[in-house]
Amino acid sequence: MRTSYNQIAGQSIERLAALSDGIFAVAMTLLVLDLHGPARETVHTEPDLWHALVAMSPQLITYLLSFVTLGIFWTGQQTQLHHVARGDRHLTWIHIAFLCAVSLMPFSTRLLAEFIRYRTALLAYWGNVLLLGSVLHAGWRYAGWAGLVKDDTPVDIGKAIERRILGAQALYALGAALCIINTYVSIAFIVLVQLNFAVAPRFRPRTRR
């Protein structure tokens, strides 16, 4: 029986994870390379330096915003791949599309930093986040449909992964909508959402003995 190339392509989850780690590392590094200190010729006194640092605050805010965003999505992809038994050509290309969205993050971050008061810049940034979430969700749905998820993965885990993606995207969309009021309000809300997903503790009720 003749074997099709597409049947054997892209099966290594380990190689996909390695590529993902490299792309995330580069994207996160490029974020900090866009940070530029105050021009030396504009700083002559201590107050000058303070004013220059305050003027840099949009860059610092968007850097931290995007670094945490990429950290959240790296964790999300890692969680998915951990529960996938094997890959195939289609799943690999879905995740490559996801990595394409990851590589766009330094651009959308720079755009937001330069035009932080403009709704268009914030919506472009949100569009990048929406693309990340949509493709990651599509990858998980495809893995389940194609039978690539590990057999011992409980149904609750799959539901938890989907709830996290869809819930986060709904909150990000709400945050983007707040730019109608002010872009800083929108960014503040998104930061709170990220802090919730990244560092907020999850308390479990104690079971009575």
C-alpha positions as CSV (number, residue, x, y, z in Angstrom):
1,M,0.0,0.0,0.0
2,R,1.4,3.4,-1.1
3,T,2.0,5.9,1.8
4,S,1.1,9.5,1.2
5,Y,3.7,12.1,2.4
6,N,0.9,14.1,4.1
7,Q,0.2,11.0,6.3
8,I,3.6,11.1,7.8
9,A,4.4,14.8,7.9
10,G,4.4,16.9,11.1
11,Q,4.0,14.1,13.6
12,S,6.6,15.2,16.2
13,I,5.1,17.2,19.0
14,E,8.6,17.5,20.5
15,R,9.9,19.3,17.4
16,L,6.8,21.6,17.3
17,A,7.3,22.4,21.0
18,A,11.0,23.2,20.4
19,L,10.1,25.5,17.5
20,S,7.5,27.2,19.6
21,D,10.0,27.8,22.4
22,G,12.4,29.4,20.0
23,I,9.8,31.7,18.4
24,F,8.5,32.8,21.8
25,A,12.0,33.5,23.1
26,V,12.8,35.6,20.0
27,A,9.5,37.5,20.2
28,M,10.0,38.2,23.9
29,T,13.5,39.4,23.3
30,L,12.5,41.7,20.5
31,L,10.0,43.4,22.9
32,V,12.8,44.6,25.1
33,L,15.0,45.6,22.2
34,D,12.3,48.2,21.3
35,L,12.9,50.0,24.6
36,H,15.2,52.9,24.1
37,G,16.6,55.0,27.0
38,P,16.4,58.8,27.0
39,A,18.6,60.7,24.6
40,R,21.7,61.8,26.5
41,E,21.6,65.3,25.0
42,T,18.1,65.9,26.4
43,V,19.1,65.1,30.0
44,H,21.1,67.6,31.9
45,T,19.7,67.5,35.4
46,E,18.0,65.0,37.7
47,P,14.5,66.4,36.9
48,D,15.2,66.1,33.2
49,L,15.9,62.4,33.7
50,W,12.7,61.9,35.6
51,H,10.7,63.7,33.0
52,A,12.3,61.6,30.3
53,L,11.5,58.4,32.1
54,V,7.9,59.5,32.6
55,A,7.7,60.1,28.8
56,M,8.9,56.5,28.3
57,S,6.0,55.1,30.3
58,P,3.9,54.1,27.3
59,Q,6.8,52.0,26.1
60,L,7.3,50.4,29.5
61,I,3.6,49.7,29.9
62,T,3.2,48.1,26.5
63,Y,6.4,46.1,27.0
64,L,5.1,44.6,30.3
65,L,1.7,44.1,28.8
66,S,3.0,42.1,25.8
67,F,5.6,40.1,27.8
68,V,2.8,38.9,30.1
69,T,0.6,38.3,27.1
70,L,3.2,36.1,25.5
71,G,3.8,34.3,28.8
72,I,0.1,33.5,29.1
73,F,-0.1,32.2,25.5
74,W,3.1,30.2,25.9
75,T,1.6,28.5,28.9
76,G,-1.6,27.8,27.1
77,Q,0.1,26.2,24.1
78,Q,2.4,24.2,26.4
79,T,-0.7,22.9,28.2
80,Q,-2.3,21.8,25.0
81,L,0.8,20.1,23.6
82,H,1.2,18.2,26.9
83,H,-2.1,16.5,26.3
84,V,-1.6,15.8,22.6
85,A,-0.3,12.3,21.9
86,R,0.9,12.9,18.4
87,G,0.8,15.5,15.7
88,D,-0.1,15.5,12.0
89,R,0.4,17.9,9.1
90,H,-2.7,19.9,9.8
91,L,-2.1,20.4,13.5
92,T,1.5,21.4,12.8
93,W,0.4,24.1,10.4
94,I,-2.2,25.4,12.7
95,H,0.4,25.9,15.4
96,I,2.8,27.5,12.8
97,A,0.0,29.9,12.1
98,F,-0.2,30.5,15.9
99,L,3.5,31.2,15.9
100,C,3.1,33.7,13.1
101,A,0.7,35.6,15.4
102,V,3.3,35.4,18.1
103,S,5.9,36.9,15.8
104,L,3.6,39.8,15.1
105,M,3.4,40.8,18.8
106,P,6.6,43.0,18.8
107,F,5.1,45.0,15.9
108,S,1.7,45.5,17.5
109,T,3.4,46.4,20.7
110,R,5.5,49.0,19.1
111,L,2.5,50.4,17.3
112,L,0.6,50.7,20.6
113,A,3.6,52.2,22.4
114,E,4.0,54.9,19.7
115,F,0.3,55.7,19.4
116,I,-1.1,54.7,22.8
117,R,-3.8,57.4,22.8
118,Y,-5.2,56.2,19.5
119,R,-8.0,53.6,19.4
120,T,-6.8,52.2,16.1
121,A,-3.5,51.2,17.6
122,L,-5.2,49.6,20.6
123,L,-7.6,47.7,18.3
124,A,-4.7,46.5,16.2
125,Y,-3.1,45.2,19.3
126,W,-6.3,43.5,20.4
127,G,-6.6,42.0,16.9
128,N,-3.2,40.4,17.4
129,V,-4.4,38.9,20.7
130,L,-7.6,37.8,19.1
131,L,-5.7,36.0,16.4
132,L,-3.5,34.3,19.0
133,G,-6.6,33.0,20.9
134,S,-8.5,32.0,17.8
135,V,-5.8,29.9,16.3
136,L,-4.9,28.3,19.7
137,H,-8.5,27.4,20.1
138,A,-8.7,26.0,16.6
139,G,-5.7,23.9,17.3
140,W,-7.2,22.3,20.4
141,R,-10.6,21.7,18.6
142,Y,-8.8,20.1,15.7
143,A,-6.7,17.9,17.9
144,G,-9.8,16.6,19.6
145,W,-11.6,16.1,16.3
146,A,-8.7,14.3,14.7
147,G,-8.2,11.9,17.7
148,L,-4.8,13.3,18.5
149,V,-5.4,14.0,22.2
150,K,-4.0,11.4,24.6
151,D,-6.5,8.7,25.4
152,D,-6.2,9.1,29.2
153,T,-7.0,12.9,29.1
154,P,-10.2,13.4,31.1
155,V,-13.0,15.2,29.4
156,D,-12.9,17.9,32.1
157,I,-9.4,18.9,31.0
158,G,-10.5,19.6,27.5
159,K,-13.4,21.6,28.7
160,A,-11.2,23.6,31.1
161,I,-8.8,24.4,28.2
162,E,-11.7,25.7,26.1
163,R,-13.2,27.7,28.9
164,R,-9.9,29.4,29.6
165,I,-9.4,30.4,25.9
166,L,-13.0,31.5,25.3
167,G,-13.2,33.3,28.7
168,A,-9.9,35.1,28.2
169,Q,-10.9,36.2,24.7
170,A,-14.3,37.5,25.9
171,L,-12.5,39.6,28.6
172,Y,-9.9,40.9,26.1
173,A,-12.8,41.9,23.8
174,L,-14.4,43.7,26.7
175,G,-11.1,45.4,27.4
176,A,-10.8,46.5,23.8
177,A,-14.3,47.9,23.8
178,L,-13.5,50.1,26.7
179,C,-11.3,52.1,24.4
180,I,-14.5,54.0,23.6
181,I,-14.0,55.6,27.0
182,N,-10.2,55.9,26.9
183,T,-7.4,53.8,25.7
184,Y,-5.7,53.9,29.1
185,V,-8.9,52.5,30.7
186,S,-8.8,49.7,28.2
187,I,-5.2,48.9,28.9
188,A,-5.7,49.0,32.6
189,F,-8.6,46.5,32.3
190,I,-6.5,44.2,30.1
191,V,-3.7,44.3,32.7
192,L,-6.1,43.3,35.4
193,V,-7.3,40.4,33.3
194,Q,-3.7,39.3,32.7
195,L,-2.8,39.5,36.4
196,N,-5.8,37.3,37.2
197,F,-4.8,34.7,34.7
198,A,-1.1,34.9,35.5
199,V,-0.8,35.3,39.3
200,A,-4.2,35.2,41.0
201,P,-4.4,32.2,43.4
202,R,-7.0,29.6,43.1
203,F,-8.5,28.7,46.4
204,R,-10.1,25.3,46.9
205,P,-12.6,24.8,49.6
206,R,-11.5,22.5,52.4
207,T,-13.2,19.2,52.4
208,R,-14.6,18.1,55.7
209,R,-13.4,14.9,57.2
